[in-house]
Amino acid sequence: MYIYPKKYDCIVIGGGHAGCEAALICARLKLNTLLITISVDTIGAMSCNPAIGGLAKGHLVKEVDIFGGEMARNIDETGLQFKILNKSKGPAVWSSRAQADMPAYRLRMKHTLEHQDYLDVKQANVEEIVIEDGKIKGVITHIGNEFLCDALIIATGTFLKGKIFIGLNEFHAGRAWEPPADKLSESLAKAGLVIGRLKTGTTPRLDGRTIDFDALEPQMGDDEPIPFSFKTKNFNPPNYPCYLTYTNTKTHEVIRENLDKSPLYSGMIHGIGTRYCPSIEDKVVKFPDRERHQIFLEPQDANSNEIYADGLNTSLDYEVQVKYLRTIKGLEKVEIIRPGYAIEYDFVNPIQLKHTLETKKIRGLFLAGQINGTSGYEEAAAQGMVAGINAAMYLLEKPPFILARDEAYTGVMIDDLVTKGVKEPYRIFTSRAEYRLLLREDNTHLRLAEKSYEYGLIDKVHYEEIQEHIKKVNEAINILKTTYAMPSIDFNKRLESINTKPIKTKVSLSKILARPEINYSLLQTIVPDLPLLNKIQMQQTEIEIKYEGYINLQKQQIEKFKKLESIVIPEDFDYDKVAGLSAEIRTRLKEIMPKTLGQAMRIPGMTPVAIQIISIFIHKKHVQSKPA
């Protein structure tokens, strides 16, 4: 055994999206950090789809950005197309999405890590974690090297006992044709962590030279794209087209005829897959009345012909993949460069974690990404960010970094994971957030800058820039609310000139801006003395005015929520002594060990009566513990 002479503050296992963010955060907080990955050539690799962001996922990317992460800047520098999704709906569900140049994204992230101060990168396969007195001590690699540390972050993605399926063929791999991490999973189980099994999949990659793009509908990005990072200036990215096509009844017929060649339906796969990103064979079986399913053909690389077939996630036999692809419009002569496949892997049930993502059993051990049962680059990056910050806080003996459900989508995700656990790969949605009108994508840096600055994650220059932005928006809102228009002939003519109704009584400018047909720019044309704002500031001013009633209602709901969150359940609280709780609820409470009454309320199967009983016992315990 060779014990490496340099001891690290923190070691990160895994060079995927979670591992990259965790390692960078620790190093940027000036902790000596080591990133160990099976292959340094695949640091930051996009294993599946060539995109960053999407519904609710865009929120996570911007939250990673404000807390010092890299994903947003990385996609801003390497994106091929940028688009705001759900623009026809309300601002609570607007989400940014960008097509990525996959090799460029990976290489820029690799370059960033390799040039980060306080960060070393080494290639190895970690097989064992070393624990002493219930505390992490280090790791041992496949060639017998031991690296010592005081904190460890495991972000292994799909590599823990990964097994790939293409039809009835199976082989061990953590990602297509890359070795898995089998022994590390065994080491975690030996340490007392409960391990489960999940499944995900990817689509065939197609040769663009063999696709008839002229027969398909092009899908372009926004004409005026908005960057992910608040630090990105002079944004002028390319706008590569994607293309839309559909499966058809003939496609579905080919798939049904070959289900016996599907590992999903032959019983070979035991891991549970996600409902929200089902395979094409799952879609055909579970939605037999659907005549077609939407397929997006997306570029993977500015310098290659490889096309990602979004919507065709599959584990069917190679021959079957070729056959059903050629029934689809535009793909009649298509050639496959890489086949789609399913992958099954081990994960750690996240109810074994604290909100900091530190394990409850082992001090100094943090888990981030798909090892916690999530799915997606953005979910992984957000967890890597939280694990990295908390590993640093743990080492620096500072208060933990916890995002609440009313603060960020990251807080929603982590609370869901540690409170409810997972039975299938977890994916973030806007519907999971109770206060999504407050947790909008456009105001991410505004609402979280204070917390980021408090933890030393944003520099003073950027912090003051954000504060100035907030000041301008607030000043504009105040002027709009306190400036009144009189129903004069001249002013009513100006209103009619911008196609809105005249006024009959004295009205504040905020009431006029609240009209659906009016925006800040239009109002400026008839009230030229309004403050000069940039486009983002205008948008935020409009949202705050137009949705004021709903925003105030959500703020009131948050105050009620905080009352439950403020009732702390003592760490030594004995649920066995609480009369009136069912055996099932008592078992669940002992398993989760919620920190607050609010968290207890969110445990699946919890009842209002049980919460009331616990509340009474907490009050009694508090009263009894007071000095006479």
XYZ file of C-alpha atoms in Angstrom:
628
model
C 0.000 0.000 0.000
C 1.391 3.384 -1.039
C 0.090 6.266 1.098
C 0.305 9.432 -0.982
C 2.384 11.981 0.982
C 0.095 14.965 0.344
C -2.996 15.010 2.542
C -6.014 16.780 1.031
C -8.730 18.763 2.751
C -11.304 17.287 0.378
C -11.369 14.532 -2.226
C -14.037 14.353 -4.933
C -14.684 11.052 -6.720
C -16.090 11.470 -10.224
C -15.501 14.002 -13.009
C -19.113 14.368 -14.144
C -21.331 17.409 -13.661
C -21.704 16.918 -9.890
C -18.014 16.191 -9.340
C -16.847 19.165 -11.403
C -18.978 21.641 -9.447
C -18.064 20.113 -6.072
C -14.323 20.178 -6.802
C -14.377 23.733 -8.161
C -16.357 25.100 -5.200
C -13.985 23.533 -2.655
C -10.902 24.767 -4.502
C -12.356 28.253 -4.986
C -12.852 28.381 -1.218
C -9.079 27.715 -0.982
C -9.256 24.146 0.299
C -6.662 21.707 -1.013
C -8.830 19.521 -3.212
C -8.268 16.377 -5.266
C -10.569 15.215 -8.061
C -10.192 11.510 -8.863
C -11.875 10.206 -12.007
C -11.705 6.984 -14.010
C -10.742 8.926 -17.145
C -9.470 12.500 -17.242
C -10.441 12.582 -20.935
C -14.142 12.482 -20.031
C -14.206 15.213 -17.368
C -17.411 17.213 -17.906
C -18.646 14.778 -20.566
C -22.319 14.902 -21.515
C -23.275 11.234 -21.364
C -26.723 11.594 -22.853
C -28.483 14.576 -24.410
C -26.558 17.507 -25.928
C -28.391 20.207 -23.964
C -28.212 22.186 -20.737
C -31.343 23.527 -19.059
C -34.982 22.835 -19.856
C -38.151 22.988 -17.797
C -37.133 23.787 -14.178
C -33.621 22.574 -15.007
C -32.724 26.055 -16.253
C -33.522 27.338 -12.761
C -30.981 24.927 -11.272
C -28.265 26.044 -13.701
C -28.753 29.687 -12.697
C -28.726 28.752 -9.001
C -25.418 26.929 -9.505
C -24.133 30.081 -11.200
C -24.962 32.522 -8.394
C -23.270 30.233 -5.855
C -19.971 30.175 -7.716
C -20.487 27.172 -10.004
C -19.340 26.756 -13.593
C -22.150 25.114 -15.597
C -23.829 28.356 -16.711
C -20.617 29.980 -17.948
C -19.562 26.736 -19.604
C -22.743 26.475 -21.702
C -22.710 30.211 -22.495
C -19.256 29.707 -24.027
C -20.026 26.477 -25.905
C -23.748 26.558 -26.771
C -25.063 26.105 -30.312
C -28.599 27.412 -29.756
C -30.384 29.214 -26.873
C -34.104 29.328 -26.220
C -36.576 30.257 -23.473
C -39.188 27.492 -23.126
C -42.819 28.087 -22.077
C -42.676 31.725 -23.186
C -46.407 31.629 -24.039
C -47.162 30.822 -20.381
C -46.591 32.731 -17.152
C -43.100 33.758 -15.960
C -43.140 31.173 -13.144
C -42.553 28.397 -15.699
C -40.222 30.116 -18.165
C -37.065 28.028 -18.476
C -33.842 28.459 -20.431
C -32.469 25.661 -22.590
C -29.379 25.522 -24.774
C -28.050 23.042 -27.289
C -24.441 22.223 -26.458
C -21.402 21.529 -28.544
C -20.617 18.403 -26.529
C -16.849 18.131 -27.190
C -16.388 21.893 -26.682
C -18.384 21.780 -23.429
C -16.288 18.893 -22.103
C -12.946 20.408 -23.109
C -13.722 23.824 -21.630
C -14.789 22.245 -18.323
C -11.646 20.088 -18.300
C -9.516 23.159 -18.968
C -11.249 25.060 -16.140
C -10.546 22.312 -13.615
C -6.959 21.809 -14.719
C -6.221 25.532 -14.303
C -8.006 25.988 -10.961
C -5.775 26.881 -8.001
C -5.884 24.495 -4.999
C -7.171 21.667 -7.246
C -5.319 18.519 -8.363
C -6.765 16.085 -10.891
C -5.766 12.406 -10.969
C -6.908 9.413 -12.991
C -7.796 6.311 -10.973
C -10.641 3.967 -10.091
C -11.483 4.299 -6.390
C -12.389 0.927 -4.870
C -12.674 1.624 -1.160
C -13.444 4.418 1.277
C -11.448 4.507 4.526
C -13.369 5.261 7.732
C -11.973 5.708 11.220
C -14.132 6.283 14.321
C -17.188 6.987 12.171
C -15.352 9.670 10.206
C -13.965 9.686 6.671
C -10.204 9.282 6.472
C -9.429 8.679 2.790
C -9.799 6.436 -0.262
C -7.946 3.488 -1.813
C -7.619 3.117 -5.591
C -7.512 0.024 -7.824
C -3.697 0.047 -7.878
C -3.391 0.203 -4.093
C -2.746 3.913 -3.603
C -4.271 5.517 -0.519
C -5.138 9.219 -0.564
C -5.924 10.856 2.777
C -8.536 13.566 3.363
C -10.857 15.072 5.968
C -13.898 15.269 3.683
C -14.986 13.114 0.765
C -17.595 13.824 -1.923
C -18.745 10.865 -4.023
C -20.264 11.817 -7.377
C -20.053 8.637 -9.431
C -23.033 9.085 -11.778
C -24.069 5.760 -13.328
C -20.692 4.062 -12.692
C -21.513 2.111 -9.492
C -21.833 -1.468 -10.774
C -22.997 -0.058 -14.106
C -24.368 -2.561 -16.607
C -25.330 -1.689 -20.197
C -28.049 -3.411 -22.259
C -28.456 -3.356 -26.047
C -31.138 -5.852 -26.906
C -30.331 -9.158 -25.206
C -26.638 -8.224 -25.048
C -25.281 -6.927 -21.756
C -21.879 -5.834 -20.535
C -20.439 -4.038 -17.509
C -19.743 -0.339 -18.039
C -20.307 2.958 -16.267
C -21.002 4.707 -19.554
C -20.813 3.287 -23.068
C -17.535 1.393 -23.331
C -16.072 2.885 -20.122
C -15.255 0.706 -17.069
C -17.643 0.693 -14.075
C -16.850 1.191 -10.376
C -17.905 -2.125 -8.876
C -15.892 -2.373 -5.680
C -16.702 1.170 -4.505
C -20.377 0.221 -4.319
C -19.462 -2.776 -2.159
C -17.378 -0.533 0.094
C -20.340 1.829 0.630
C -22.616 -1.091 1.487
C -20.001 -2.410 3.912
C -19.964 1.031 5.571
C -23.664 0.606 6.332
C -25.330 2.560 3.514
C -28.456 1.044 1.933
C -27.892 0.535 -1.797
C -30.609 0.299 -4.466
C -30.743 -0.194 -8.220
C -32.007 2.233 -10.887
C -32.094 2.343 -14.661
C -31.830 5.044 -17.300
C -31.153 5.074 -21.017
C -30.050 7.006 -24.038
C -30.902 7.300 -27.712
C -29.211 6.249 -30.946
C -26.771 8.803 -32.386
C -27.344 9.250 -36.101
C -25.199 10.140 -39.115
C -26.462 13.557 -40.279
C -25.310 12.844 -43.844
C -28.000 10.159 -44.085
C -30.902 12.341 -42.823
C -33.264 14.183 -45.204
C -33.433 17.476 -43.284
C -35.338 19.162 -46.159
C -38.335 16.976 -45.314
C -38.370 18.096 -41.675
C -39.457 21.146 -39.681
C -36.506 23.286 -38.504
C -36.618 24.517 -34.891
C -34.502 27.599 -34.304
C -33.396 29.283 -31.100
C -34.425 32.752 -29.933
C -33.496 35.751 -32.087
C -32.401 37.625 -28.949
C -30.902 34.879 -26.752
C -30.387 35.345 -23.019
C -27.289 33.854 -21.348
C -27.453 31.500 -18.361
C -24.767 33.258 -16.327
C -25.283 36.713 -14.845
C -21.558 37.222 -15.458
C -21.794 36.719 -19.233
C -21.554 39.978 -21.196
C -21.734 40.765 -24.942
C -23.623 37.538 -25.602
C -23.803 36.642 -29.294
C -23.965 32.835 -29.656
C -24.664 30.870 -32.859
C -28.157 29.639 -33.691
C -27.913 26.106 -35.083
C -31.233 24.508 -36.100
C -32.794 21.422 -34.564
C -35.382 19.463 -36.551
C -38.754 18.032 -35.634
C -40.116 14.691 -36.815
C -42.462 11.998 -35.460
C -42.809 8.269 -35.063
C -45.824 6.679 -36.766
C -47.976 3.553 -36.672
C -45.417 1.620 -38.723
C -42.660 2.568 -36.214
C -44.855 1.339 -33.368
C -45.636 -1.880 -35.204
C -41.911 -2.677 -35.623
C -41.319 -2.037 -31.900
C -44.284 -4.202 -30.768
C -43.148 -7.064 -32.984
C -39.707 -7.040 -31.339
C -40.479 -6.598 -27.644
C -39.078 -10.091 -27.051
C -35.668 -8.569 -27.918
C -36.057 -5.826 -25.330
C -34.190 -6.347 -22.026
C -36.837 -4.136 -20.443
C -39.616 -6.597 -21.268
C -37.622 -9.825 -21.086
C -36.854 -9.396 -17.375
C -33.117 -8.763 -17.803
C -33.318 -5.252 -16.306
C -34.220 -5.077 -12.614
C -33.531 -1.393 -11.941
C -36.431 1.057 -11.955
C -36.504 3.639 -14.752
C -37.949 7.132 -14.766
C -41.578 7.792 -15.672
C -40.647 11.183 -17.050
C -38.189 10.057 -19.701
C -39.496 6.628 -20.798
C -37.977 4.561 -23.576
C -39.695 4.533 -26.952
C -40.725 0.905 -26.339
C -42.295 1.987 -23.035
C -44.205 4.777 -24.784
C -45.534 2.395 -27.425
C -46.661 -0.187 -24.854
C -48.108 2.206 -22.271
C -49.787 4.598 -24.719
C -51.231 2.270 -27.366
C -53.737 4.872 -28.608
C -51.048 7.407 -29.502
C -50.455 7.391 -33.261
C -47.175 9.279 -33.052
C -44.491 10.530 -30.659
C -42.425 13.681 -31.120
C -38.722 13.374 -32.000
C -36.204 16.231 -31.955
C -33.053 15.787 -34.039
C -30.354 17.822 -32.305
C -26.757 18.616 -33.315
C -24.137 17.301 -30.883
C -21.089 19.051 -32.235
C -20.402 22.030 -34.494
C -17.691 20.044 -36.269
C -19.312 16.639 -36.829
C -22.361 15.060 -38.438
C -23.499 13.246 -35.293
C -27.168 13.880 -34.475
C -28.948 13.092 -31.203
C -32.483 11.679 -31.606
C -34.217 13.181 -28.561
C -37.335 11.155 -27.722
C -35.992 7.780 -28.907
C -34.424 6.542 -25.669
C -34.173 2.775 -26.245
C -32.557 -0.499 -25.221
C -33.813 -2.502 -28.200
C -31.576 -4.733 -30.316
C -29.285 -2.914 -32.803
C -31.060 -4.463 -35.788
C -34.442 -3.346 -34.436
C -33.151 0.185 -33.842
C -32.125 0.426 -37.500
C -35.445 -1.007 -38.640
C -37.761 1.287 -36.666
C -35.637 4.398 -37.314
C -36.057 3.925 -41.061
C -39.852 4.087 -40.738
C -39.624 7.715 -39.530
C -39.969 10.677 -41.896
C -36.557 12.049 -42.848
C -34.772 8.951 -41.514
C -35.660 6.495 -44.302
C -31.962 5.966 -45.168
C -30.438 6.774 -41.801
C -27.271 5.169 -40.478
C -26.514 4.754 -36.763
C -23.152 5.979 -35.477
C -23.770 4.822 -31.877
C -26.706 2.673 -30.781
C -29.043 3.628 -27.955
C -28.752 1.616 -24.748
C -30.134 1.190 -21.243
C -27.872 1.344 -18.206
C -28.557 -0.093 -14.766
C -26.561 1.146 -11.766
C -26.401 1.281 -7.977
C -27.513 4.298 -5.960
C -27.711 5.244 -2.287
C -31.190 5.922 -0.910
C -31.012 9.680 -0.153
C -33.069 9.464 3.051
C -29.687 8.499 4.556
C -28.477 12.070 3.954
C -28.810 15.364 5.779
C -29.950 18.488 3.910
C -26.238 19.290 3.555
C -25.858 16.044 1.527
C -23.580 14.650 4.233
C -24.384 11.073 5.183
C -26.000 10.583 8.592
C -23.847 7.530 9.326
C -20.378 8.769 8.346
C -19.057 12.214 9.218
C -17.334 14.035 6.392
C -18.846 11.833 3.658
C -21.015 13.697 1.134
C -22.894 12.298 -1.870
C -23.943 14.225 -4.994
C -25.651 13.504 -8.304
C -27.059 10.255 -9.659
C -25.704 8.315 -6.696
C -28.565 10.025 -4.811
C -31.185 8.753 -7.251
C -31.532 11.786 -9.483
C -31.494 12.058 -13.258
C -30.047 14.897 -15.313
C -26.942 17.048 -15.648
C -28.539 20.032 -13.939
C -29.787 18.106 -10.897
C -26.283 16.653 -10.553
C -24.541 20.021 -10.843
C -26.815 21.601 -8.215
C -26.094 18.762 -5.785
C -22.380 19.010 -6.508
C -22.551 22.701 -5.685
C -24.358 22.048 -2.371
C -22.075 19.143 -1.407
C -18.974 21.187 -2.252
C -20.064 24.199 -0.215
C -21.045 22.030 2.750
C -17.840 20.010 2.658
C -16.028 23.351 2.855
C -18.241 24.586 5.712
C -17.663 21.281 7.536
C -13.897 21.621 7.185
C -13.857 25.318 8.075
C -16.160 24.679 11.056
C -18.711 27.183 9.763
C -22.535 26.967 9.730
C -23.956 24.548 7.134
C -25.236 25.798 3.790
C -28.900 24.810 3.456
C -31.326 26.071 0.824
C -34.977 25.996 1.907
C -37.922 25.158 -0.332
C -38.949 28.812 -0.435
C -35.425 29.924 -1.442
C -34.465 27.845 -4.479
C -35.336 24.914 -6.722
C -32.166 23.285 -5.427
C -33.729 23.467 -1.958
C -36.911 21.854 -3.246
C -34.971 19.024 -4.877
C -32.766 18.254 -1.878
C -35.681 18.408 0.568
C -37.621 16.004 -1.679
C -34.667 13.608 -1.805
C -33.805 13.501 1.896
C -37.423 13.593 3.101
C -39.177 11.320 0.622
C -36.384 9.212 -0.812
C -36.668 7.899 -4.371
C -38.321 4.884 -5.958
C -37.388 5.968 -9.483
C -34.856 8.448 -10.910
C -35.800 11.906 -9.600
C -36.246 14.792 -12.010
C -36.971 18.417 -11.094
C -40.189 20.074 -12.359
C -41.652 23.528 -11.766
C -44.696 21.754 -10.316
C -42.560 20.437 -7.439
C -42.045 24.000 -6.140
C -44.870 25.437 -4.020
C -43.645 29.017 -4.512
C -42.593 28.986 -8.155
C -43.778 32.524 -8.873
C -41.178 33.774 -6.386
C -38.541 31.244 -7.503
C -38.477 32.451 -11.079
C -35.508 31.958 -13.344
C -35.181 35.672 -14.160
C -34.718 36.746 -10.517
C -32.365 33.940 -9.420
C -29.294 36.119 -8.935
C -31.330 38.870 -7.284
C -32.921 36.704 -4.575
C -29.835 34.596 -3.842
C -26.992 37.134 -4.071
C -27.163 37.988 -0.365
C -26.755 34.352 0.663
C -23.974 33.796 -1.850
C -22.067 36.821 -0.565
C -22.579 35.708 3.048
C -20.853 32.379 2.296
C -18.043 33.982 0.288
C -19.182 32.486 -3.023
C -19.545 35.723 -4.994
C -17.009 38.534 -5.144
C -17.742 42.088 -4.013
C -17.749 43.545 -7.541
C -20.473 41.203 -8.816
C -22.407 41.488 -5.565
C -22.499 45.301 -5.786
C -23.475 45.052 -9.461
C -26.485 42.924 -8.486
C -27.405 45.287 -5.651
C -27.403 48.184 -8.117
C -29.659 46.169 -10.413
C -32.086 45.490 -7.545
C -32.037 49.189 -6.611
C -32.981 50.255 -10.142
C -35.892 47.804 -10.332
C -37.197 48.827 -6.893
C -36.914 52.522 -7.737
C -38.829 51.981 -10.982
C -41.583 50.070 -9.158
C -41.841 52.800 -6.526
C -42.137 55.519 -9.190
C -44.810 53.548 -11.048
C -46.834 53.115 -7.857
C -46.557 56.714 -6.690
C -46.950 58.502 -10.039
C -50.523 59.111 -11.148
C -52.041 59.894 -14.509
C -55.069 62.172 -14.834
C -57.885 61.440 -17.299
C -57.060 64.348 -19.625
C -57.836 64.424 -23.351
C -54.109 64.493 -24.156
C -53.211 61.506 -21.950
C -56.161 59.428 -23.174
C -55.085 60.056 -26.759
C -51.630 58.774 -25.817
C -53.197 55.641 -24.300
C -55.234 55.045 -27.460
C -52.047 55.454 -29.533
C -50.637 52.337 -27.857
C -53.919 50.417 -28.260
C -55.148 50.483 -24.683
C -58.331 51.902 -23.131
C -58.526 55.500 -21.885
C -58.873 56.187 -18.157
C -61.844 57.830 -16.456
C -60.324 58.509 -13.043
C -56.923 59.219 -11.530
C -54.818 56.055 -11.982
C -51.288 55.088 -10.947
C -48.854 54.173 -13.708
C -48.478 50.751 -12.079
C -52.175 50.067 -12.756
C -51.676 50.926 -16.408
C -48.577 48.718 -16.654
C -50.570 45.894 -15.043
C -52.786 45.729 -18.150
C -52.016 42.589 -20.216
C -51.415 44.521 -23.435
C -48.933 46.998 -21.894
C -45.233 46.521 -21.300
C -42.610 48.888 -19.895
C -41.309 49.938 -23.328
C -44.803 50.866 -24.510
C -45.480 52.839 -21.348
C -42.221 54.706 -21.877
C -43.448 55.934 -25.259
C -46.258 57.878 -23.580
C -44.494 58.617 -20.265
C -40.934 59.441 -21.395
C -39.743 60.422 -17.894
C -39.781 56.833 -16.625
C -36.408 55.470 -15.392
C -34.153 54.021 -18.083
C -33.862 50.253 -17.611
C -32.224 47.474 -19.587
C -34.364 44.657 -21.015
C -33.951 42.345 -18.034
C -34.756 45.119 -15.562
C -37.837 46.049 -17.597
C -38.994 42.437 -17.572
C -38.556 42.092 -13.822
C -40.367 45.376 -13.183
C -43.291 44.221 -15.337
C -43.514 40.849 -13.577
C -43.471 42.422 -10.102
C -46.268 44.827 -11.105
C -48.436 42.465 -13.147
C -48.292 39.563 -10.675
C -48.206 41.596 -7.460
C -51.353 39.998 -5.993
C -50.125 36.455 -6.591
C -46.628 37.295 -5.343
C -48.013 38.746 -2.107
C -50.188 35.657 -1.616
C -47.160 33.367 -1.970
C -45.222 35.509 0.510
C -48.041 35.024 3.028
C -47.956 31.260 2.401
C -44.204 31.276 3.024
C -44.712 32.945 6.406
C -47.059 30.095 7.413
C -44.563 27.569 6.053
C -41.755 29.141 8.095
C -43.732 28.718 11.312
C -43.702 24.941 10.857
C -40.060 25.006 9.750
C -39.133 26.956 12.895
C -40.431 24.195 15.188
C -37.298 22.093 15.656
C -37.645 18.417 16.573
C -34.961 17.567 19.177
C -32.294 15.139 17.968
C -33.007 12.812 20.915
C -36.772 12.842 20.301
C -38.101 9.328 21.019
C -40.986 8.503 18.677
C -41.577 5.202 20.492
C -42.817 7.208 23.478
C -45.340 9.176 21.407
C -48.743 7.557 21.886
C -51.194 7.736 18.994
C -48.753 7.257 16.096
C -49.281 4.281 13.815
C -46.456 1.747 13.508
C -45.966 2.733 9.837
C -45.635 6.466 10.589
C -43.380 5.796 13.588
C -41.069 3.645 11.425
C -40.920 6.324 8.726
C -40.129 9.064 11.241
C -37.312 7.019 12.809
C -35.939 6.295 9.335
C -35.942 9.939 8.168
C -35.368 11.653 11.559
C -36.818 14.989 10.351
C -35.178 18.132 11.674
C -38.352 20.229 11.827
C -42.102 19.803 12.015
C -42.302 21.161 8.480
C -40.026 18.414 7.176
C -42.019 15.799 9.103
C -45.193 17.057 7.426
C -43.689 16.357 3.978
C -42.850 12.707 4.714
C -44.978 10.452 2.463
C -47.929 8.964 4.359
C -47.788 11.576 7.134
C -51.189 12.694 8.425
C -52.310 16.035 9.946
C -53.282 14.163 13.129
C -49.765 12.703 13.462
C -48.237 16.180 13.020
C -50.553 17.551 15.701
C -49.583 14.743 18.121
C -45.850 15.322 17.526
C -46.331 19.055 17.988
C -47.991 18.514 21.370
C -45.191 16.214 22.547
C -42.507 18.694 21.396
C -44.279 21.436 23.358
C -44.494 19.224 26.465
C -40.805 18.309 26.186
C -39.903 21.983 25.815
C -41.975 22.984 28.851
C -40.546 20.144 30.959
C -36.968 21.041 30.020
C -37.370 24.649 31.246
C -35.763 25.358 34.619
C -38.191 25.655 37.542
